Amino acid sequence: MHVAHLSLTDFRSYSSVELALEPGVTAFVGPNGQGKTNLVEALAYVATLGSFRVATDAPLVRQGASRAIVRAAVVRDDRRALVELEINPGRANRARLNRSPVPRPRDILGLLRTVLFSPEDLALVKGDPADRRRFLDDLLVARAPRFAGVRADYDRVLKQRGALLRSAVQTRHGRRQGPRRQEAEAGFAAAGAGDALSTLEVWDAHLARHGAELLAARLELVAALRPLVAKAYALLAPASAPAGMEYRHTLSTAVDGLPPAPGDGPAAPPVTEPATPLPGRSELEEALRASLLEVRQAELERGVTLVGPHRDDLLLRLGELPARGYASHGESWSFALALRLGAYDLLRAEGGDPVLILDDVFAELDARRRRSLADIVAPAEQVLITAAVPEDVPAQLAGARFDVAEGSVTRVR
Amino acid sequence: MYEGVVQNLIDELGLLPGVGPKSAQRIAFHLLSADPADVKRLAHVLLEVKERVRFCRVCGNVAAEEECRICRDTRRDPHVICVVEESKDVVAIEKTREFRGRYHVLGGAISPIEGVGPDDLRIRELMARLADGQVTELILATDPNLEGEATATYLARLVKPMGLKVTRLASGLPVGGDLEYADEVTLGRAFEGRRLLDV
């Protein structure tokens, strides 16, 4: 797929900009702080309904404006779709598809698929587990938009359960506020209605159900991604030890087909192809439920949910060593790129070549990695590049070029 | 700002759900220019509704007397109780004319975020109604969202030892709609709850 037209109103530094784009390579060139990244950020927002630079929407709206509008014409298999998104900070966003409103912005997910490379990707290797979880979940949503709903449901259960645990902690310390009804009458009390605890089991069940769905999908994703990332890494850094990855879950009970959670140390045998099929949702649900029971005492003391996909991690390895802490800067960079390239391969294999966005990436790479990356991405249907100087764009990727200066975008080639 | 009484009226109206400052002002001036008899009638029903309407001591539905119309109706099936979150859900189900049993209004759903636990809902009253063994089926008709599902699960577990039939309203495709317009979650639920077509 490719984006044929991008139009922004009151988005970041732009009061209004219209860009006609073509398949192939397009570079946006200009000094820092002129608004190059804002252009690709807008496109990535349409693809994921979130910015890769900020967690809230307020900075996306131009100062003094009340809302931002992003319009993108997406061409896929010669079919053109016009996606429009109105970003309202603090309120619900609104989306339109081919000029008709859709019930929820979520409904436009999947129309535009992007894979974005940015300097922030280094956090995938060096950063917190949350960065890697987000990488996995965003990819899940890009593959199957319904996972946006699964993720939202899981987050909601987590919030409800967290509120319950915290109130249990407060009751224990005798600080609970608000009127509390008299102690339960017969029958009700017999059923074990010690308020918090009795409903905790209900939330356990829901956490296990939604968590298992998310967990099963992530495990399947990691298995599909592993060989693709290893291949991409070998292309980028042929001299380095092979790249591997394992999903680190928080389950305390054994599940068929799921190896125990890998540790952080340099031990662990090299990753072999799993011969057994991945565990199914019902087994994972059972295991999650059992694990929750085991940590219950600790949860009641601390007031947080200690088991579940929200505490999992993706362990990245080079040879037998964890990449985090052991990999050099260059190796970390190559690994981060390999993760994105793996994601790109996966999405492409499942239909619809995603739009590749390379935000200020080449400047960070040495000559050899730059060449390897350029060779890998050159055949893509559409590649959008931002760079501070024209020399940062490798020769293999010569194509259309826009100069970006002081919020104006002009085509020069 | 308007003079004393007028501003008071606007302020009071502005407290109502769905009424902003502009609408409050519009309603206030409408009332000022309206026929005094109409305004008196409105004031009267406002007071009357607060004085006379109460909650049914059996099911918790809004009622004009000790017990609501449905609980007093001897033709309704006393063996089936349909559990809902709010009184307005009773009205919605009554419109279907499909259900001939009785209701139980919980007054909300379990939601720790909002500080609502089982003790804050009319669950104890429900257990008391089930105690005499006359009821054979409990239909859980809480909302099909996370909190409604959690409430339904909680109730199902609570009454399990009593050995009565517990059912949950089906979720799935809207009648008269197109399959392609259903969202993935609803369609997924419809798949889970598919049934054998007996011909």
XYZ file of C-alpha atoms in Angstrom:
612
model
C 0.000 0.000 0.000
C 1.047 3.610 -0.272
C -0.118 7.044 0.778
C -1.056 9.168 -2.219
C -1.965 12.331 -0.371
C -1.405 13.740 3.075
C -3.090 16.838 4.369
C -2.639 18.395 7.808
C -4.602 21.145 9.529
C -3.324 22.605 12.803
C -1.146 19.558 13.382
C 1.998 20.375 15.398
C 3.822 23.225 13.620
C 1.616 23.162 10.524
C -1.435 25.355 10.192
C -2.095 23.797 6.817
C -0.104 21.609 4.458
C -1.001 19.488 1.427
C 1.385 16.868 0.076
C 0.995 14.704 -3.017
C 3.040 11.539 -2.539
C 4.047 8.681 -4.802
C 5.071 5.079 -4.447
C 8.801 4.517 -4.107
C 11.174 6.547 -1.997
C 10.385 10.049 -0.748
C 12.812 12.001 1.406
C 11.974 14.991 3.597
C 15.131 17.004 4.100
C 15.711 19.990 6.335
C 17.497 21.204 9.452
C 16.306 20.017 12.860
C 13.225 21.617 14.348
C 11.654 22.478 10.984
C 8.838 19.922 11.098
C 10.047 16.847 9.146
C 9.148 14.366 11.827
C 5.744 16.013 12.321
C 4.802 14.857 8.815
C 5.572 11.194 9.417
C 4.221 11.377 12.956
C 0.835 12.341 11.517
C 0.843 9.313 9.211
C 1.905 6.975 11.997
C -0.922 8.416 14.107
C -3.469 7.443 11.476
C -2.016 3.916 11.463
C -1.860 3.365 15.226
C -4.115 6.089 16.730
C -1.225 7.167 18.895
C 1.944 9.183 18.594
C 5.314 7.514 18.896
C 6.722 10.691 20.413
C 4.233 11.711 23.094
C 1.746 9.887 25.301
C -0.985 12.552 25.225
C -2.608 14.306 22.300
C -2.295 17.911 23.467
C 1.181 18.541 21.942
C -0.119 17.361 18.551
C -2.416 20.355 18.186
C -0.923 23.608 16.970
C -0.730 26.269 19.674
C -3.906 28.312 19.712
C -5.958 25.758 17.771
C -8.568 23.544 19.416
C -8.181 20.439 17.276
C -5.922 18.977 14.623
C -7.036 17.226 11.448
C -5.057 14.620 9.551
C -6.271 13.381 6.160
C -4.564 10.589 4.291
C -5.490 9.034 0.944
C -4.349 5.424 1.108
C -4.025 3.352 -2.050
C -4.069 -0.399 -1.709
C -4.365 -2.723 -4.701
C -5.480 0.253 -6.829
C -8.251 1.076 -4.394
C -8.187 4.468 -2.837
C -9.522 5.164 0.646
C -9.672 8.569 2.295
C -9.080 8.409 6.025
C -9.731 11.520 8.113
C -8.987 11.915 11.769
C -9.903 14.814 14.008
C -7.688 14.905 17.086
C -9.431 16.502 20.076
C -7.173 16.596 23.122
C -9.079 15.715 26.250
C -12.109 14.598 24.270
C -12.915 11.725 21.968
C -11.290 11.827 18.564
C -13.489 11.520 15.516
C -12.766 9.622 12.348
C -14.238 9.527 8.857
C -13.718 7.025 6.112
C -14.424 8.159 2.542
C -16.256 11.172 3.989
C -18.631 9.136 6.170
C -18.188 9.154 9.923
C -17.339 5.825 11.537
C -18.766 4.951 14.984
C -15.386 4.779 16.712
C -11.919 5.928 15.616
C -10.776 2.349 16.269
C -12.687 1.346 13.150
C -10.080 2.950 10.884
C -7.259 0.813 12.289
C -5.815 -1.450 9.638
C -6.596 0.809 6.679
C -3.106 2.267 6.791
C -0.308 0.091 8.062
C 3.089 1.594 8.760
C 6.360 0.339 10.134
C 8.278 3.192 11.678
C 11.978 3.339 12.432
C 13.111 6.163 14.691
C 16.011 6.995 17.008
C 13.639 6.214 19.913
C 13.741 2.560 18.812
C 16.963 2.144 20.719
C 14.703 1.908 23.777
C 13.381 -1.407 22.425
C 16.758 -2.899 23.318
C 18.010 -0.662 26.099
C 14.766 0.551 27.638
C 12.156 -0.798 30.036
C 9.984 -3.884 29.448
C 7.063 -1.518 28.801
C 8.715 -0.406 25.533
C 8.958 -3.992 24.308
C 5.425 -4.832 25.407
C 4.189 -1.847 23.457
C 6.157 -2.994 20.411
C 4.487 -6.417 20.570
C 1.001 -5.065 21.208
C 1.194 -2.428 18.476
C 2.230 -5.135 16.055
C -0.658 -7.327 17.197
C -3.075 -4.490 16.462
C -1.469 -3.867 13.065
C -1.904 -7.554 12.199
C -5.438 -7.835 13.566
C -7.170 -4.599 14.640
C -9.485 -6.458 17.009
C -6.567 -6.656 19.439
C -7.040 -2.959 20.122
C -10.229 -4.069 21.880
C -8.535 -6.972 23.650
C -5.840 -4.691 24.956
C -8.362 -2.058 26.098
C -10.434 -4.706 27.905
C -7.378 -6.087 29.657
C -6.308 -2.605 30.777
C -9.787 -1.966 32.121
C -9.841 -5.203 34.151
C -6.408 -4.330 35.465
C -7.632 -0.909 36.599
C -10.705 -2.330 38.300
C -8.721 -5.049 40.006
C -6.054 -2.542 41.068
C -8.699 -0.287 42.628
C -10.078 -3.276 44.510
C -6.656 -4.352 45.798
C -5.891 -0.841 46.951
C -9.199 -0.588 48.800
C -8.426 -3.941 50.436
C -5.087 -2.571 51.580
C -6.845 0.469 53.036
C -9.455 -1.615 54.838
C -6.677 -3.623 56.376
C -5.070 -0.485 57.678
C -8.434 0.784 58.865
C -8.357 3.838 56.635
C -11.286 3.022 54.444
C -13.479 6.027 53.828
C -17.166 6.363 53.289
C -20.056 4.676 55.049
C -19.979 0.951 55.200
C -23.106 -1.054 55.639
C -23.700 -3.232 58.624
C -22.102 -6.646 58.672
C -23.816 -9.015 56.323
C -26.866 -10.943 57.368
C -27.152 -14.708 57.414
C -26.843 -16.468 54.073
C -25.012 -13.593 52.540
C -22.241 -13.800 55.082
C -22.227 -17.576 54.807
C -21.378 -17.199 51.138
C -18.124 -15.576 52.180
C -18.929 -11.995 51.348
C -15.881 -10.462 52.984
C -16.466 -7.689 50.468
C -13.110 -7.253 48.756
C -12.029 -10.858 48.726
C -15.298 -12.217 47.403
C -15.202 -9.991 44.344
C -11.465 -10.459 43.877
C -12.155 -13.964 42.578
C -14.488 -12.501 39.993
C -11.831 -10.066 38.798
C -9.279 -12.885 38.827
C -11.483 -14.799 36.439
C -11.854 -11.821 34.111
C -8.173 -10.933 34.308
C -7.299 -14.525 33.447
C -9.704 -14.623 30.514
C -8.619 -11.340 28.891
C -4.995 -11.851 29.902
C -4.899 -15.300 28.330
C -6.174 -13.926 25.056
C -3.447 -11.292 25.006
C -0.785 -13.724 26.182
C -1.657 -16.380 23.598
C -1.511 -13.780 20.829
C 1.852 -12.444 22.016
C 3.361 -15.929 22.238
C 2.196 -16.704 18.742
C 3.569 -13.384 17.529
C 6.983 -13.924 19.102
C 7.224 -17.372 17.513
C 6.401 -15.902 14.093
C 8.727 -12.951 14.548
C 11.764 -14.813 15.902
C 13.171 -16.219 12.604
C 12.438 -12.963 10.745
C 14.304 -10.846 13.283
C 17.229 -13.282 13.339
C 17.444 -13.082 9.547
C 17.314 -9.296 9.471
C 19.918 -9.036 12.211
C 22.287 -11.354 10.355
C 21.986 -9.097 7.283
C 22.678 -5.937 9.281
C 25.481 -7.321 11.430
C 26.928 -10.433 9.795
C 29.910 -10.581 12.154
C 27.889 -10.482 15.379
C 26.479 -13.391 17.394
C 22.995 -14.473 16.249
C 19.957 -12.606 17.553
C 17.375 -14.507 19.545
C 14.313 -13.631 21.579
C 12.198 -15.277 24.239
C 8.957 -14.233 25.806
C 9.315 -13.819 29.535
C 5.992 -14.444 31.241
C 5.059 -14.069 34.908
C 3.224 -17.372 35.287
C 4.327 -19.396 38.257
C 2.735 -22.663 37.154
C 3.968 -24.894 34.362
C 2.077 -24.948 31.073
C 2.573 -27.499 28.294
C 4.471 -26.011 25.382
C 5.577 -22.982 27.356
C 9.137 -23.007 28.699
C 9.607 -21.576 32.189
C 10.234 -17.855 32.243
C 13.850 -17.211 31.204
C 16.080 -15.499 33.719
C 18.089 -12.330 33.257
C 21.512 -13.898 33.598
C 23.786 -14.984 30.782
C 22.962 -18.694 31.261
C 20.042 -20.410 29.468
C 20.637 -22.765 26.563
C 20.528 -21.378 23.046
C 17.025 -21.084 21.721
C 15.916 -24.154 19.855
C 12.867 -24.368 17.652
C 9.953 -25.248 19.913
C 8.856 -28.715 18.937
C 5.673 -28.626 20.978
C 2.815 -26.421 19.813
C 2.169 -23.220 21.761
C -0.270 -23.510 24.644
C -3.873 -22.635 23.932
C -5.968 -19.913 25.509
C -7.750 -22.185 27.954
C -4.495 -23.609 29.350
C -3.066 -20.117 29.724
C -6.258 -18.932 31.408
C -6.000 -21.772 33.899
C -2.309 -21.030 34.539
C -2.956 -17.308 34.995
C -5.696 -18.025 37.482
C -3.475 -20.428 39.451
C -0.586 -17.960 39.418
C -2.843 -15.203 40.731
C -3.844 -17.404 43.639
C -0.211 -17.985 44.502
C 0.676 -14.313 44.709
C -2.548 -13.246 46.369
C -1.003 -12.590 49.774
C 1.679 -10.366 48.273
C -0.896 -8.574 46.127
C -3.057 -7.846 49.146
C -0.071 -6.363 50.926
C 1.106 -4.226 48.030
C -2.163 -3.391 46.338
C -1.032 -4.166 42.772
C -1.597 -6.999 40.314
C 1.662 -8.945 40.183
C 0.936 -11.523 37.486
C -0.170 -11.074 33.902
C 0.840 -9.787 30.466
C 1.250 -6.253 31.855
C 4.359 -7.428 33.721
C 5.852 -9.606 31.012
C 8.903 -8.851 28.930
C 10.517 -9.802 25.675
C 14.010 -10.985 26.385
C 16.403 -10.195 23.542
C 19.622 -12.173 23.224
C 22.789 -12.023 21.214
C 24.160 -15.535 21.264
C 23.685 -16.514 24.879
C 23.946 -13.068 26.407
C 21.000 -10.760 27.012
C 21.232 -7.821 24.618
C 20.244 -5.397 27.363
C 23.389 -4.545 29.279
C 25.734 -6.645 27.119
C 25.267 -5.422 23.553
C 27.410 -2.573 22.246
C 25.760 0.613 21.020
C 26.112 -0.531 17.398
C 24.729 -3.977 18.165
C 21.805 -2.465 20.066
C 21.033 -0.290 17.058
C 21.175 -3.252 14.699
C 18.885 -5.237 17.000
C 16.347 -2.412 17.165
C 16.360 -2.148 13.370
C 16.066 -5.938 13.056
C 12.954 -5.899 15.264
C 11.322 -3.326 12.994
C 12.416 -5.143 9.861
C 11.036 -8.378 11.280
C 7.730 -6.613 11.912
C 7.782 -5.301 8.346
C 8.425 -8.796 6.913
C 5.632 -10.251 9.000
C 3.072 -7.647 7.939
C 4.140 -7.910 4.317
C 3.806 -11.700 4.316
C 0.228 -11.337 5.562
C -0.859 -9.101 2.700
C -0.538 -5.395 2.081
C 3.006 -4.094 1.922
C 3.075 -1.587 4.835
C 4.433 1.923 4.370
C 7.974 2.151 5.700
C 8.909 5.277 7.615
C 12.563 5.930 8.454
C 12.701 8.905 10.770
C 16.206 10.308 11.085
C 17.672 6.831 11.220
C 20.545 6.883 8.725
C 22.472 9.567 10.563
C 22.760 7.185 13.505
C 24.287 4.310 11.533
C 27.797 3.578 10.295
C 28.394 3.261 6.551
C 28.032 -0.520 6.402
C 24.782 -0.706 8.382
C 23.454 2.211 6.375
C 24.094 0.300 3.148
C 22.570 -2.936 4.462
C 19.446 -1.162 5.676
C 19.085 0.742 2.393
C 19.346 -2.523 0.422
C 16.696 -4.187 2.551
C 14.138 -1.367 2.372
C 14.683 -0.263 -1.240
C 12.175 -2.711 -2.802
C 9.295 -1.635 -0.506
C 6.238 -0.135 -2.162
C 6.647 3.154 -0.327
C 9.483 4.430 1.845
C 9.329 7.800 3.599
C 12.603 9.147 4.949
C 13.428 12.168 7.039
C 16.995 13.483 7.170
C 18.736 16.648 8.306
C 21.055 16.813 5.273
C 20.726 15.220 1.802
C 23.963 13.255 2.355
C 22.224 11.238 5.085
C 20.035 9.573 2.475
C 21.891 6.605 0.937
C 22.390 6.654 -2.838
C 20.312 3.467 -3.348
C 17.344 5.375 -1.977
C 17.328 8.279 -4.419
C 13.761 9.297 -5.186
C 11.428 12.216 -4.699
C 12.653 14.897 -2.337
C 10.902 17.603 -0.345
C 12.721 20.371 1.461
C 11.258 21.269 4.815
C 12.010 24.696 6.245
C 10.105 26.829 8.743
C 6.930 24.855 8.405
C 6.752 24.920 4.621
C 7.272 21.832 2.502
C 8.440 22.201 -1.106
C 9.120 19.546 -3.649
C 12.584 19.899 -5.198
C 12.932 16.649 -7.106
C -25.044 37.432 35.655
C -28.755 37.985 36.071
C -30.545 39.316 39.101
C -30.914 37.059 42.150
C -33.843 34.734 41.492
C -33.272 34.354 37.780
C -29.636 33.457 38.293
C -30.607 30.988 41.025
C -32.944 29.269 38.610
C -30.245 29.107 35.921
C -27.759 27.689 38.426
C -30.191 25.024 39.601
C -31.086 23.980 36.063
C -27.399 23.844 35.195
C -26.935 21.116 37.781
C -29.177 18.723 35.828
C -27.492 16.064 33.697
C -27.030 17.085 30.061
C -27.874 20.734 30.710
C -25.079 23.236 30.130
C -25.071 26.954 31.014
C -26.581 27.978 27.657
C -29.407 25.454 27.844
C -30.040 26.378 31.474
C -30.443 29.995 30.449
C -32.769 29.043 27.607
C -34.958 26.902 29.841
C -35.035 29.633 32.509
C -36.286 32.252 30.057
C -38.764 29.813 28.610
C -40.163 29.302 32.095
C -40.304 33.080 32.689
C -42.429 33.624 29.629
C -44.554 30.510 30.089
C -48.139 30.399 31.322
C -48.071 30.481 35.174
C -50.397 27.457 35.273
C -47.916 25.386 33.270
C -45.072 26.327 35.580
C -47.193 25.513 38.631
C -47.963 22.090 37.219
C -44.270 21.452 36.594
C -43.362 22.550 40.110
C -46.089 20.347 41.470
C -44.949 17.169 39.738
C -41.363 17.871 40.753
C -42.392 17.924 44.381
C -44.784 15.044 43.975
C -42.214 12.780 42.362
C -39.881 13.306 45.293
C -42.610 12.801 47.876
C -44.507 9.914 46.387
C -42.105 7.845 44.362
C -40.095 5.346 46.294
C -38.328 2.141 45.617
C -40.207 -1.133 45.704
C -39.318 -2.932 48.904
C -39.254 -6.254 47.067
C -37.403 -5.618 43.825
C -35.959 -2.107 44.125
C -37.728 -0.779 41.048
C -39.230 2.710 41.180
C -42.736 2.461 42.577
C -45.619 4.697 43.592
C -46.429 2.517 46.577
C -44.736 0.077 48.928
C -44.445 -2.430 46.130
C -44.129 -1.769 42.422
C -46.759 -2.593 39.831
C -44.946 -5.728 38.680
C -44.416 -7.158 42.157
C -48.103 -6.636 42.958
C -49.241 -8.324 39.755
C -50.252 -11.840 40.742
C -50.275 -13.005 37.134
C -46.486 -12.679 36.904
C -44.481 -15.863 37.235
C -42.962 -15.965 40.744
C -40.493 -18.710 39.783
C -38.289 -16.568 37.555
C -36.342 -13.452 38.565
C -34.563 -11.241 36.054
C -31.685 -9.239 37.590
C -30.969 -5.817 36.058
C -28.760 -2.875 36.966
C -31.248 0.007 36.773
C -34.970 0.677 36.729
C -34.714 1.829 33.139
C -33.574 -1.672 32.192
C -36.894 -2.977 33.548
C -38.721 -0.648 31.195
C -36.580 -1.815 28.271
C -37.303 -5.481 28.967
C -41.000 -4.840 29.617
C -41.295 -3.353 26.138
C -40.378 -6.719 24.659
C -43.390 -8.356 26.359
C -41.337 -11.554 26.277
C -40.714 -11.828 29.960
C -43.480 -12.711 32.374
C -41.442 -13.236 35.526
C -40.319 -10.714 38.140
C -37.403 -8.365 38.418
C -34.663 -7.430 40.800
C -32.987 -4.041 40.416
C -29.439 -3.944 41.772
C -28.931 -0.191 41.539
C -25.687 -0.432 39.576
C -22.814 -2.793 38.884
C -19.673 -3.787 40.732
C -16.953 -1.258 39.925
C -14.022 -0.854 42.334
C -12.874 2.272 40.479
C -16.089 4.007 41.491
C -15.995 2.396 44.921
C -19.029 0.204 44.248
C -18.798 -3.229 45.821
C -21.433 -5.934 46.379
C -22.426 -4.316 49.691
C -23.458 -1.181 47.833
C -25.845 -3.078 45.555
C -29.152 -4.699 46.460
C -27.610 -8.167 46.547
C -28.521 -8.981 50.136
C -32.172 -8.305 49.282
C -31.869 -10.638 46.305
C -30.443 -13.422 48.451
C -33.344 -12.968 50.874
C -35.823 -13.353 48.001
C -34.148 -16.552 46.869
C -34.065 -18.039 50.365
C -37.555 -19.585 50.373
C -36.809 -21.811 47.378
C -39.780 -20.657 45.312
C -37.564 -19.192 42.583
C -36.197 -21.760 40.146
C -34.493 -19.593 37.532
C -32.354 -16.472 37.816
C -31.775 -14.501 34.610
C -28.724 -12.231 34.778
C -29.462 -9.237 32.547
C -26.697 -6.856 33.642
C -25.049 -4.757 30.920
C -22.780 -6.621 28.501
C -19.734 -4.553 29.499
C -16.865 -5.453 31.776
C -18.543 -4.287 34.990
C -21.847 -5.915 34.081
C -20.104 -9.191 33.271
C -18.194 -9.063 36.544
C -21.433 -8.501 38.460
C -23.067 -11.404 36.653
C -20.114 -13.699 37.409
C -20.195 -12.652 41.045
C -23.921 -13.377 41.361
C -23.618 -16.697 39.549
C -20.943 -17.826 42.009
C -22.909 -16.564 44.977
C -26.102 -18.458 44.156
C -24.406 -21.587 42.862
C -24.837 -23.517 46.165
C -28.609 -22.914 45.947
C -28.825 -25.143 42.914
C -31.164 -23.018 40.840
C -30.933 -22.448 37.117
C -28.812 -19.384 36.317
C -28.861 -17.933 32.815
C -27.206 -14.938 31.164
C -28.733 -12.918 28.321
C -27.116 -13.761 24.984
C -24.841 -11.259 23.277
C -24.338 -11.144 19.582
C -25.645 -9.769 16.347
C -28.377 -7.144 16.212
C -31.525 -8.334 14.524
C -32.168 -6.869 11.086
C -28.570 -5.780 10.717
C -25.829 -6.715 8.319
C -23.097 -9.094 9.366
C -20.432 -6.905 7.783
C -21.321 -3.941 9.972
C -20.885 -5.797 13.269
C -17.711 -4.960 15.173
C -15.195 -7.738 15.774
C -15.954 -8.155 19.466
C -19.677 -8.559 18.906
C -19.114 -10.895 15.986
C -16.639 -12.910 18.058
C -19.207 -13.226 20.850
C -21.818 -14.294 18.349
C -19.500 -17.065 17.207
C -18.909 -18.219 20.763
C -22.633 -18.291 21.453
C -23.688 -19.929 18.168
C -26.372 -22.595 18.442
C -27.445 -25.710 16.663
C -29.946 -25.058 13.929
C -32.587 -27.713 14.318
C -34.516 -28.415 11.117
